[in-house]
CSV table of N, CA and C in Angstrom, one decimal:
chain,number,residue,atom,x,y,z
A,7,MET,N,0.8,-1.2,0.0
A,7,MET,CA,0.0,0.0,0.0
A,7,MET,C,0.9,1.3,0.0
A,8,PHE,N,1.9,1.3,0.8
A,8,PHE,CA,2.8,2.5,0.9
A,8,PHE,C,3.4,2.7,-0.4
A,9,TRP,N,3.8,1.6,-1.1
A,9,TRP,CA,4.5,1.8,-2.4
A,9,TRP,C,3.5,2.5,-3.4
A,10,LYS,N,2.3,2.2,-3.4
A,10,LYS,CA,1.3,2.8,-4.3
A,10,LYS,C,1.2,4.3,-4.0
A,11,LEU,N,1.2,4.6,-2.7
A,11,LEU,CA,1.2,6.1,-2.3
A,11,LEU,C,2.4,6.8,-2.8
A,12,ARG,N,3.6,6.2,-2.7
A,12,ARG,CA,4.8,6.8,-3.2
A,12,ARG,C,4.8,7.0,-4.7
A,13,ARG,N,4.2,6.1,-5.4
A,13,ARG,CA,4.2,6.2,-6.9
A,13,ARG,C,3.3,7.3,-7.3
A,14,LYS,N,2.3,7.6,-6.5
A,14,LYS,CA,1.4,8.7,-6.8
A,14,LYS,C,1.9,10.1,-6.4
A,15,CYS,N,3.0,10.1,-5.6
A,15,CYS,CA,3.5,11.4,-5.1
A,15,CYS,C,4.2,12.1,-6.3
A,16,LYS,N,4.0,13.4,-6.3
A,16,LYS,CA,4.5,14.2,-7.4
A,16,LYS,C,5.9,14.7,-7.1
A,17,HIS,N,6.4,14.5,-5.9
A,17,HIS,CA,7.8,14.9,-5.4
A,17,HIS,C,8.0,16.4,-5.7
A,18,THR,N,7.2,17.2,-4.9
A,18,THR,CA,7.3,18.7,-5.1
A,18,THR,C,8.0,19.4,-4.0
A,19,ALA,N,8.4,18.7,-3.0
A,19,ALA,CA,9.1,19.3,-1.9
A,19,ALA,C,10.2,18.3,-1.5
A,20,TYR,N,11.4,18.8,-1.2
A,20,TYR,CA,12.6,18.0,-1.0
A,20,TYR,C,13.3,18.3,0.3
A,21,LYS,N,14.2,17.3,0.7
A,21,LYS,CA,15.0,17.6,1.8
A,21,LYS,C,16.4,17.0,1.5
A,22,LEU,N,17.4,17.7,2.0
A,22,LEU,CA,18.8,17.3,1.9
A,22,LEU,C,19.1,16.6,3.2
A,23,GLU,N,19.4,15.3,3.2
A,23,GLU,CA,19.6,14.6,4.5
A,23,GLU,C,20.6,13.4,4.2
A,24,ALA,N,21.6,13.3,4.9
A,24,ALA,CA,22.6,12.3,4.7
A,24,ALA,C,22.1,11.0,5.3
A,25,ASP,N,22.5,9.9,4.7
A,25,ASP,CA,22.2,8.5,5.2
A,25,ASP,C,23.3,7.6,4.5
A,26,PHE,N,23.4,6.4,5.1
A,26,PHE,CA,24.4,5.5,4.6
A,26,PHE,C,24.1,5.0,3.2
A,27,SER,N,25.0,5.3,2.2
A,27,SER,CA,24.9,4.7,0.9
A,27,SER,C,23.7,5.2,0.0
A,28,PHE,N,23.1,6.3,0.4
A,28,PHE,CA,21.9,6.8,-0.4
A,28,PHE,C,22.3,8.2,-0.9
A,29,ASP,N,21.7,8.5,-2.0
A,29,ASP,CA,21.8,9.9,-2.4
A,29,ASP,C,21.2,10.8,-1.4
A,30,PRO,N,21.7,12.0,-1.2
A,30,PRO,CA,21.2,12.8,-0.1
A,30,PRO,C,19.9,13.7,-0.3
A,31,ILE,N,19.3,13.5,-1.5
A,31,ILE,CA,18.0,14.2,-1.7
A,31,ILE,C,16.9,13.3,-1.6
A,32,TRP,N,15.9,13.7,-0.8
A,32,TRP,CA,14.7,12.9,-0.6
A,32,TRP,C,13.5,13.7,-0.8
A,33,CYS,N,12.4,13.0,-1.2
A,33,CYS,CA,11.1,13.7,-1.3
A,33,CYS,C,10.6,14.0,0.2
A,34,ASN,N,10.3,15.2,0.4
A,34,ASN,CA,9.9,15.6,1.8
A,34,ASN,C,8.4,15.2,2.0
A,35,ASP,N,7.7,14.8,1.0
A,35,ASP,CA,6.3,14.5,1.1
A,35,ASP,C,6.2,13.0,1.4
A,36,CYS,N,6.8,12.1,0.6
A,36,CYS,CA,6.6,10.7,0.7
A,36,CYS,C,7.9,10.0,1.3
A,37,GLY,N,9.0,10.7,1.4
A,37,GLY,CA,10.2,10.1,2.0
A,37,GLY,C,11.0,9.3,1.0
A,38,TRP,N,10.7,9.3,-0.3
A,38,TRP,CA,11.4,8.5,-1.3
A,38,TRP,C,12.8,9.1,-1.6
A,39,ASN,N,13.8,8.2,-1.7
A,39,ASN,CA,15.1,8.7,-2.0
A,39,ASN,C,15.2,8.9,-3.5
A,40,LEU,N,15.7,10.1,-3.9
A,40,LEU,CA,15.8,10.5,-5.3
A,40,LEU,C,17.2,10.5,-5.8
A,41,ASP,N,17.4,10.4,-7.1
A,41,ASP,CA,18.7,10.4,-7.7
A,41,ASP,C,19.2,11.8,-7.9
A,42,VAL,N,20.4,12.1,-7.3
A,42,VAL,CA,20.9,13.5,-7.4
A,42,VAL,C,21.1,13.9,-8.9
A,43,GLU,N,21.4,12.9,-9.8
A,43,GLU,CA,21.6,13.1,-11.2
A,43,GLU,C,20.3,13.7,-11.9
A,44,ASP,N,19.2,13.5,-11.2
A,44,ASP,CA,17.9,14.0,-11.8
A,44,ASP,C,17.7,15.5,-11.5
A,45,PHE,N,18.6,16.1,-10.8
A,45,PHE,CA,18.4,17.5,-10.4
A,45,PHE,C,19.4,18.3,-11.2
A,46,PRO,N,19.1,19.6,-11.5
A,46,PRO,CA,20.0,20.5,-12.2
A,46,PRO,C,21.1,21.0,-11.4
A,47,LEU,N,22.0,20.1,-11.0
A,47,LEU,CA,23.2,20.4,-10.1
A,47,LEU,C,24.5,20.2,-10.9
A,48,SER,N,25.4,21.1,-10.7
A,48,SER,CA,26.7,20.9,-11.4
A,48,SER,C,27.4,19.6,-11.0
A,49,ASP,N,28.3,19.2,-11.8
A,49,ASP,CA,29.1,18.0,-11.5
A,49,ASP,C,29.9,18.2,-10.2
A,50,GLN,N,30.4,19.3,-10.0
A,50,GLN,CA,31.2,19.6,-8.8
A,50,GLN,C,30.3,19.4,-7.6
A,51,ARG,N,29.1,20.0,-7.6
A,51,ARG,CA,28.2,19.9,-6.5
A,51,ARG,C,27.8,18.4,-6.2
A,52,GLN,N,27.5,17.7,-7.3
A,52,GLN,CA,27.2,16.3,-7.2
A,52,GLN,C,28.4,15.5,-6.5
A,53,GLU,N,29.6,15.8,-6.9
A,53,GLU,CA,30.7,15.2,-6.3
A,53,GLU,C,30.9,15.5,-4.8
A,54,GLU,N,30.6,16.8,-4.5
A,54,GLU,CA,30.7,17.2,-3.1
A,54,GLU,C,29.7,16.5,-2.3
A,55,LEU,N,28.5,16.4,-2.8
A,55,LEU,CA,27.4,15.7,-2.1
A,55,LEU,C,27.8,14.2,-1.9
A,56,SER,N,28.4,13.6,-2.9
A,56,SER,CA,28.8,12.2,-2.8
A,56,SER,C,29.8,12.0,-1.7
A,57,GLN,N,30.8,12.9,-1.7
A,57,GLN,CA,31.8,12.9,-0.6
A,57,GLN,C,31.2,13.1,0.8
A,58,TRP,N,30.3,14.0,0.9
A,58,TRP,CA,29.6,14.2,2.1
A,58,TRP,C,28.9,13.0,2.6
A,59,ILE,N,28.3,12.2,1.7
A,59,ILE,CA,27.6,10.9,2.1
A,59,ILE,C,28.6,9.9,2.5
A,60,VAL,N,29.8,9.8,1.9
A,60,VAL,CA,30.8,8.9,2.3
A,60,VAL,C,31.3,9.2,3.7
A,61,GLU,N,31.3,10.4,4.1
A,61,GLU,CA,31.7,10.8,5.4
A,61,GLU,C,30.7,10.6,6.5
A,62,TYR,N,29.4,10.4,6.1
A,62,TYR,CA,28.4,10.2,7.1
A,62,TYR,C,28.6,9.0,8.0
A,63,GLY,N,28.5,9.3,9.3
A,63,GLY,CA,28.7,8.2,10.3
A,63,GLY,C,30.1,8.1,10.8
A,64,GLU,N,31.0,9.0,10.4
A,64,GLU,CA,32.4,8.9,10.9
A,64,GLU,C,32.5,9.0,12.4
A,65,TRP,N,31.4,9.4,13.0
A,65,TRP,CA,31.4,9.6,14.5
A,65,TRP,C,31.0,8.3,15.2
A,66,ILE,N,30.7,7.3,14.5
A,66,ILE,CA,30.3,6.0,15.0
A,66,ILE,C,31.4,4.9,14.9
A,67,ASP,N,31.7,4.2,16.0
A,67,ASP,CA,32.6,3.1,16.0
A,67,ASP,C,31.7,1.9,15.7
A,68,PHE,N,31.8,1.4,14.5
A,68,PHE,CA,30.9,0.3,14.1
A,68,PHE,C,31.3,-1.1,14.7
A,69,GLU,N,32.5,-1.2,15.1
A,69,GLU,CA,32.9,-2.5,15.7
A,69,GLU,C,32.3,-2.6,17.1
A,70,THR,N,32.1,-1.5,17.8
A,70,THR,CA,31.5,-1.6,19.1
A,70,THR,C,30.1,-1.0,19.2
A,71,ASP,N,29.6,-0.6,18.0
A,71,ASP,CA,28.3,0.1,17.9
A,71,ASP,C,28.1,1.1,19.0
A,72,SER,N,29.1,2.0,19.0
A,72,SER,CA,29.1,3.1,20.0
A,72,SER,C,29.6,4.4,19.4
A,73,LEU,N,29.4,5.5,20.1
A,73,LEU,CA,29.9,6.8,19.7
A,73,LEU,C,31.4,6.9,19.9
A,74,LYS,N,32.1,7.4,18.9
A,74,LYS,CA,33.5,7.6,19.1
A,74,LYS,C,33.7,8.8,20.1
A,75,GLU,N,34.9,8.8,20.7
A,75,GLU,CA,35.2,9.8,21.8
A,75,GLU,C,34.9,11.2,21.3
A,76,ASN,N,35.2,11.6,20.1
A,76,ASN,CA,34.9,12.9,19.6
A,76,ASN,C,33.7,12.9,18.7
A,77,GLY,N,32.8,12.0,18.9
A,77,GLY,CA,31.7,11.8,18.0
A,77,GLY,C,30.8,13.0,17.8
A,78,LEU,N,30.4,13.6,18.9
A,78,LEU,CA,29.5,14.8,18.8
A,78,LEU,C,30.2,15.9,18.0
A,79,THR,N,31.5,16.1,18.2
A,79,THR,CA,32.2,17.1,17.4
A,79,THR,C,32.2,16.7,15.9
A,80,LEU,N,32.5,15.5,15.6
A,80,LEU,CA,32.5,15.0,14.2
A,80,LEU,C,31.2,15.2,13.5
A,81,GLU,N,30.1,14.9,14.3
A,81,GLU,CA,28.8,15.0,13.7
A,81,GLU,C,28.4,16.5,13.5
A,82,LYS,N,28.8,17.3,14.4
A,82,LYS,CA,28.6,18.8,14.3
A,82,LYS,C,29.3,19.3,13.0
A,83,GLN,N,30.5,18.9,12.8
A,83,GLN,CA,31.3,19.3,11.6
A,83,GLN,C,30.6,18.8,10.3
A,84,HIS,N,30.1,17.6,10.4
A,84,HIS,CA,29.4,17.0,9.2
A,84,HIS,C,28.1,17.8,8.9
A,85,ASN,N,27.4,18.2,10.0
A,85,ASN,CA,26.2,19.0,9.8
A,85,ASN,C,26.5,20.4,9.3
A,86,GLU,N,27.6,21.0,9.7
A,86,GLU,CA,28.1,22.3,9.2
A,86,GLU,C,28.4,22.2,7.8
A,87,LYS,N,29.1,21.2,7.4
A,87,LYS,CA,29.4,21.0,5.9
A,87,LYS,C,28.2,20.8,5.1
A,88,GLY,N,27.2,20.0,5.7
A,88,GLY,CA,26.0,19.8,5.1
A,88,GLY,C,25.2,21.1,4.9
A,89,MET,N,25.2,22.0,5.8
A,89,MET,CA,24.5,23.2,5.7
A,89,MET,C,25.1,24.1,4.6
A,90,LYS,N,26.4,24.1,4.5
A,90,LYS,CA,27.1,24.8,3.4
A,90,LYS,C,26.7,24.2,2.1
A,91,LEU,N,26.7,22.9,2.0
A,91,LEU,CA,26.3,22.3,0.7
A,91,LEU,C,24.9,22.6,0.4
A,92,PHE,N,24.0,22.6,1.4
A,92,PHE,CA,22.6,22.9,1.3
A,92,PHE,C,22.4,24.3,0.6
A,93,ASN,N,23.2,25.2,1.2
A,93,ASN,CA,23.1,26.6,0.6
A,93,ASN,C,23.5,26.7,-0.8
A,94,GLU,N,24.5,25.9,-1.2
A,94,GLU,CA,25.0,25.9,-2.6
A,94,GLU,C,23.9,25.1,-3.5
A,95,VAL,N,23.4,24.0,-3.0
A,95,VAL,CA,22.4,23.3,-3.7
A,95,VAL,C,21.2,24.1,-3.9
A,96,LYS,N,20.8,24.8,-2.9
A,96,LYS,CA,19.6,25.7,-3.0
A,96,LYS,C,19.8,26.8,-4.1
A,97,LYS,N,21.0,27.4,-4.1
A,97,LYS,CA,21.3,28.4,-5.2
A,97,LYS,C,21.2,27.8,-6.5
A,98,GLU,N,21.8,26.6,-6.7
A,98,GLU,CA,21.8,25.9,-8.0
A,98,GLU,C,20.4,25.5,-8.5
A,99,LEU,N,19.6,25.1,-7.5
A,99,LEU,CA,18.3,24.6,-7.9
A,99,LEU,C,17.3,25.8,-8.2
A,100,GLY,N,17.5,26.9,-7.5
A,100,GLY,CA,16.7,28.0,-7.8
A,100,GLY,C,15.4,27.9,-7.0
A,101,GLU,N,14.5,28.9,-7.3
A,101,GLU,CA,13.2,29.0,-6.5
A,101,GLU,C,12.2,28.0,-6.9
A,102,GLU,N,12.3,27.3,-8.0
A,102,GLU,CA,11.3,26.3,-8.4
A,102,GLU,C,11.4,25.0,-7.6
A,103,TYR,N,12.4,24.9,-6.8
A,103,TYR,CA,12.6,23.7,-6.0
A,103,TYR,C,12.5,24.1,-4.5
A,104,THR,N,11.6,23.5,-3.8
A,104,THR,CA,11.4,23.8,-2.3
A,104,THR,C,12.2,22.7,-1.6
A,105,ILE,N,13.3,23.1,-0.9
A,105,ILE,CA,14.2,22.1,-0.3
A,105,ILE,C,14.6,22.6,1.1
A,106,ILE,N,14.6,21.7,2.1
A,106,ILE,CA,15.1,22.0,3.4
A,106,ILE,C,16.3,21.1,3.8
A,107,PHE,N,17.0,21.5,4.8
A,107,PHE,CA,18.1,20.7,5.3
A,107,PHE,C,17.8,20.0,6.6
A,108,VAL,N,18.1,18.7,6.7
A,108,VAL,CA,17.8,17.9,7.9
A,108,VAL,C,19.2,17.5,8.4
A,109,PRO,N,19.6,18.0,9.5
A,109,PRO,CA,20.9,17.6,10.1
A,109,PRO,C,20.8,16.3,10.7
A,110,SER,N,22.0,15.6,10.8
A,110,SER,CA,22.1,14.3,11.5
A,110,SER,C,21.9,14.5,13.0
A,111,THR,N,21.3,13.5,13.6
A,111,THR,CA,21.1,13.5,15.1
A,111,THR,C,21.6,12.2,15.7
A,112,SER,N,22.2,11.4,14.9
A,112,SER,CA,22.6,10.0,15.3
A,112,SER,C,23.6,10.0,16.5
A,113,ALA,N,24.5,11.0,16.5
A,113,ALA,CA,25.5,11.0,17.6
A,113,ALA,C,24.8,11.2,18.9
A,114,GLN,N,23.8,12.1,18.9
A,114,GLN,CA,23.0,12.4,20.1
A,114,GLN,C,22.3,11.1,20.6
A,115,PHE,N,21.7,10.4,19.6
A,115,PHE,CA,21.1,9.1,19.9
A,115,PHE,C,22.0,8.1,20.5
A,116,TYR,N,23.2,8.0,20.0
A,116,TYR,CA,24.2,7.1,20.6
A,116,TYR,C,24.6,7.5,22.0
A,117,LYS,N,24.8,8.8,22.1
A,117,LYS,CA,25.1,9.4,23.5
A,117,LYS,C,24.1,9.0,24.5
A,118,GLU,N,22.8,9.2,24.1
A,118,GLU,CA,21.7,8.9,25.0
A,118,GLU,C,21.7,7.4,25.3
A,119,MET,N,21.9,6.6,24.3
A,119,MET,CA,21.9,5.1,24.6
A,119,MET,C,23.0,4.8,25.6
A,120,GLU,N,24.2,5.4,25.4
A,120,GLU,CA,25.3,5.1,26.3
A,120,GLU,C,25.0,5.5,27.8
A,121,GLU,N,24.3,6.6,27.9
A,121,GLU,CA,23.9,7.2,29.2
A,121,GLU,C,22.9,6.3,29.9
A,122,ASP,N,22.1,5.6,29.1
A,122,ASP,CA,21.0,4.7,29.7
A,122,ASP,C,21.6,3.4,30.2
A,123,PHE,N,22.8,3.1,29.8
A,123,PHE,CA,23.4,1.8,30.3
A,123,PHE,C,24.3,2.0,31.5
C-alpha cells in the first residue's frame, strides 16, 4: 500500500539529508530517496554531495556500535558541511525547488543510549 502512495507522489518538496549509501536528496512528502543526477546540479556539487555521504557516520565506531570519543564534534562538523552544501544546492536549484536541510542527530542518539546503560 505504501508503495502505491509513493508512486502517486509528485515529489514537489525535497530535503537534503545524509544517510548511509543513499543519495542525499529525498522527497519531503513521501520520503522516497531521489537520484541526485535527476536535479540540475553541477558535476562539482554532485561530487561534493557524494563525498559528504561517504563521510556520514564517521562519528560511530561500528565495531563496538558506539559513539567515538569525539563523535559529537565530528557530527557537528558534518552538519556544518551539510549546511554549506545545502546553501549551494539551494542556489543551483533556484526558486522552483522547495528544499530543506535535515541535520544528522545520530550522535546524540548514541550518546543517550550510552547514558542509559
